[in-house]
């Protein structure tokens, strides 16, 4: 998927609080002028209209069940992870998203 086609990112988490909320907030700020909606949701309730799902590597299998075949960007650290940086870069520059 090309980054320019992304309209909605869902940051999926296990408990719904803490670090993943900060990640969603950070993504909202970084992508605000690109008209990308960023939502935070529990991993078991990923909305169908998500273009990309972002989740911790340990939740990827659970996220895949509810993602409906959408690309899943897996990260290891909540702030500054290379996978998330690559996603943001692809959206800003129109590159391909590697999930």
PDB file of C-alpha atoms in Angstrom, residues 4-82:
ATOM      1  CA  UNK A   4      -0.512   8.581   0.140  1.00  0.00           C
ATOM      2  CA  UNK A   5      -3.534   6.227   0.151  1.00  0.00           C
ATOM      3  CA  UNK A   6      -3.697   5.990   3.955  1.00  0.00           C
ATOM      4  CA  UNK A   7      -6.681   7.808   5.446  1.00  0.00           C
ATOM      5  CA  UNK A   8      -7.059   6.014   8.782  1.00  0.00           C
ATOM      6  CA  UNK A   9      -4.532   4.437  11.151  1.00  0.00           C
ATOM      7  CA  UNK A  10      -5.603   2.436  14.169  1.00  0.00           C
ATOM      8  CA  UNK A  11      -3.182   1.975  17.055  1.00  0.00           C
ATOM      9  CA  UNK A  12      -4.320  -1.269  18.656  1.00  0.00           C
ATOM     10  CA  UNK A  13      -3.403  -2.127  22.219  1.00  0.00           C
ATOM     11  CA  UNK A  14      -4.128  -4.693  24.884  1.00  0.00           C
ATOM     12  CA  UNK A  15      -5.464  -2.686  27.818  1.00  0.00           C
ATOM     13  CA  UNK A  16      -6.348   0.626  26.169  1.00  0.00           C
ATOM     14  CA  UNK A  17      -4.184   2.906  28.276  1.00  0.00           C
ATOM     15  CA  UNK A  18      -0.664   4.130  28.686  1.00  0.00           C
ATOM     16  CA  UNK A  19       2.070   4.009  26.090  1.00  0.00           C
ATOM     17  CA  UNK A  20      -0.075   3.148  23.085  1.00  0.00           C
ATOM     18  CA  UNK A  21      -2.251   6.206  23.791  1.00  0.00           C
ATOM     19  CA  UNK A  22       0.918   8.322  23.685  1.00  0.00           C
ATOM     20  CA  UNK A  23       1.896   6.712  20.381  1.00  0.00           C
ATOM     21  CA  UNK A  24      -1.530   7.481  18.876  1.00  0.00           C
ATOM     22  CA  UNK A  25      -1.236  11.089  20.053  1.00  0.00           C
ATOM     23  CA  UNK A  26       2.242  11.395  18.574  1.00  0.00           C
ATOM     24  CA  UNK A  27       1.029  10.027  15.226  1.00  0.00           C
ATOM     25  CA  UNK A  28      -1.927  12.456  15.208  1.00  0.00           C
ATOM     26  CA  UNK A  29       0.451  15.381  15.647  1.00  0.00           C
ATOM     27  CA  UNK A  30       2.916  14.171  13.013  1.00  0.00           C
ATOM     28  CA  UNK A  31       0.237  13.422  10.419  1.00  0.00           C
ATOM     29  CA  UNK A  32      -2.233  16.230  11.106  1.00  0.00           C
ATOM     30  CA  UNK A  33      -1.546  18.149   7.903  1.00  0.00           C
ATOM     31  CA  UNK A  34      -1.825  14.958   5.839  1.00  0.00           C
ATOM     32  CA  UNK A  35      -5.507  14.436   6.723  1.00  0.00           C
ATOM     33  CA  UNK A  36      -4.875  11.043   8.288  1.00  0.00           C
ATOM     34  CA  UNK A  37      -7.202  10.032  11.106  1.00  0.00           C
ATOM     35  CA  UNK A  38      -5.472   8.215  13.968  1.00  0.00           C
ATOM     36  CA  UNK A  39      -7.581   6.236  16.424  1.00  0.00           C
ATOM     37  CA  UNK A  40      -6.690   4.194  19.470  1.00  0.00           C
ATOM     38  CA  UNK A  41      -8.618   0.983  20.092  1.00  0.00           C
ATOM     39  CA  UNK A  42      -8.357  -2.352  21.909  1.00  0.00           C
ATOM     40  CA  UNK A  43      -6.810  -5.059  19.760  1.00  0.00           C
ATOM     41  CA  UNK A  44     -10.044  -7.081  19.842  1.00  0.00           C
ATOM     42  CA  UNK A  45     -12.166  -4.274  18.348  1.00  0.00           C
ATOM     43  CA  UNK A  46     -10.272  -2.962  15.321  1.00  0.00           C
ATOM     44  CA  UNK A  47     -12.688  -0.986  13.132  1.00  0.00           C
ATOM     45  CA  UNK A  48     -13.308  -2.238   9.603  1.00  0.00           C
ATOM     46  CA  UNK A  49     -12.477   1.116   8.031  1.00  0.00           C
ATOM     47  CA  UNK A  50      -8.859   1.089   9.206  1.00  0.00           C
ATOM     48  CA  UNK A  51      -6.302   1.301   6.399  1.00  0.00           C
ATOM     49  CA  UNK A  52      -3.333   0.414   8.609  1.00  0.00           C
ATOM     50  CA  UNK A  53      -3.127  -1.197  12.043  1.00  0.00           C
ATOM     51  CA  UNK A  54      -0.182  -0.309  14.272  1.00  0.00           C
ATOM     52  CA  UNK A  55       0.462  -2.551  17.277  1.00  0.00           C
ATOM     53  CA  UNK A  56       3.161  -3.917  19.530  1.00  0.00           C
ATOM     54  CA  UNK A  57       4.892  -6.977  18.101  1.00  0.00           C
ATOM     55  CA  UNK A  58       3.514  -9.119  20.945  1.00  0.00           C
ATOM     56  CA  UNK A  59      -0.067  -8.325  19.862  1.00  0.00           C
ATOM     57  CA  UNK A  60       0.383  -8.867  16.121  1.00  0.00           C
ATOM     58  CA  UNK A  61      -1.245 -12.310  16.012  1.00  0.00           C
ATOM     59  CA  UNK A  62      -4.312 -11.050  17.861  1.00  0.00           C
ATOM     60  CA  UNK A  63      -4.467  -7.934  15.701  1.00  0.00           C
ATOM     61  CA  UNK A  64      -4.344 -10.023  12.529  1.00  0.00           C
ATOM     62  CA  UNK A  65      -7.559 -11.764  13.564  1.00  0.00           C
ATOM     63  CA  UNK A  66      -9.492  -8.496  13.699  1.00  0.00           C
ATOM     64  CA  UNK A  67      -7.659  -6.512  11.017  1.00  0.00           C
ATOM     65  CA  UNK A  68      -9.500  -8.042   8.080  1.00  0.00           C
ATOM     66  CA  UNK A  69      -6.353  -8.469   6.009  1.00  0.00           C
ATOM     67  CA  UNK A  70      -5.235  -4.849   6.466  1.00  0.00           C
ATOM     68  CA  UNK A  71      -1.487  -4.251   6.776  1.00  0.00           C
ATOM     69  CA  UNK A  72      -0.167  -4.440  10.327  1.00  0.00           C
ATOM     70  CA  UNK A  73       2.852  -2.363  11.288  1.00  0.00           C
ATOM     71  CA  UNK A  74       4.521  -4.060  14.234  1.00  0.00           C
ATOM     72  CA  UNK A  75       6.750  -2.140  16.605  1.00  0.00           C
ATOM     73  CA  UNK A  76       8.922  -3.065  19.581  1.00  0.00           C
ATOM     74  CA  UNK A  77       9.270   0.272  21.387  1.00  0.00           C
ATOM     75  CA  UNK A  78       6.442   2.770  21.771  1.00  0.00           C
ATOM     76  CA  UNK A  79       8.377   5.941  20.983  1.00  0.00           C
ATOM     77  CA  UNK A  80      10.959   6.161  18.210  1.00  0.00           C
ATOM     78  CA  UNK A  81      10.526   2.679  16.751  1.00  0.00           C
ATOM     79  CA  UNK A  82      11.958   2.344  13.207  1.00  0.00           C
TER      80      UNK A  82
END
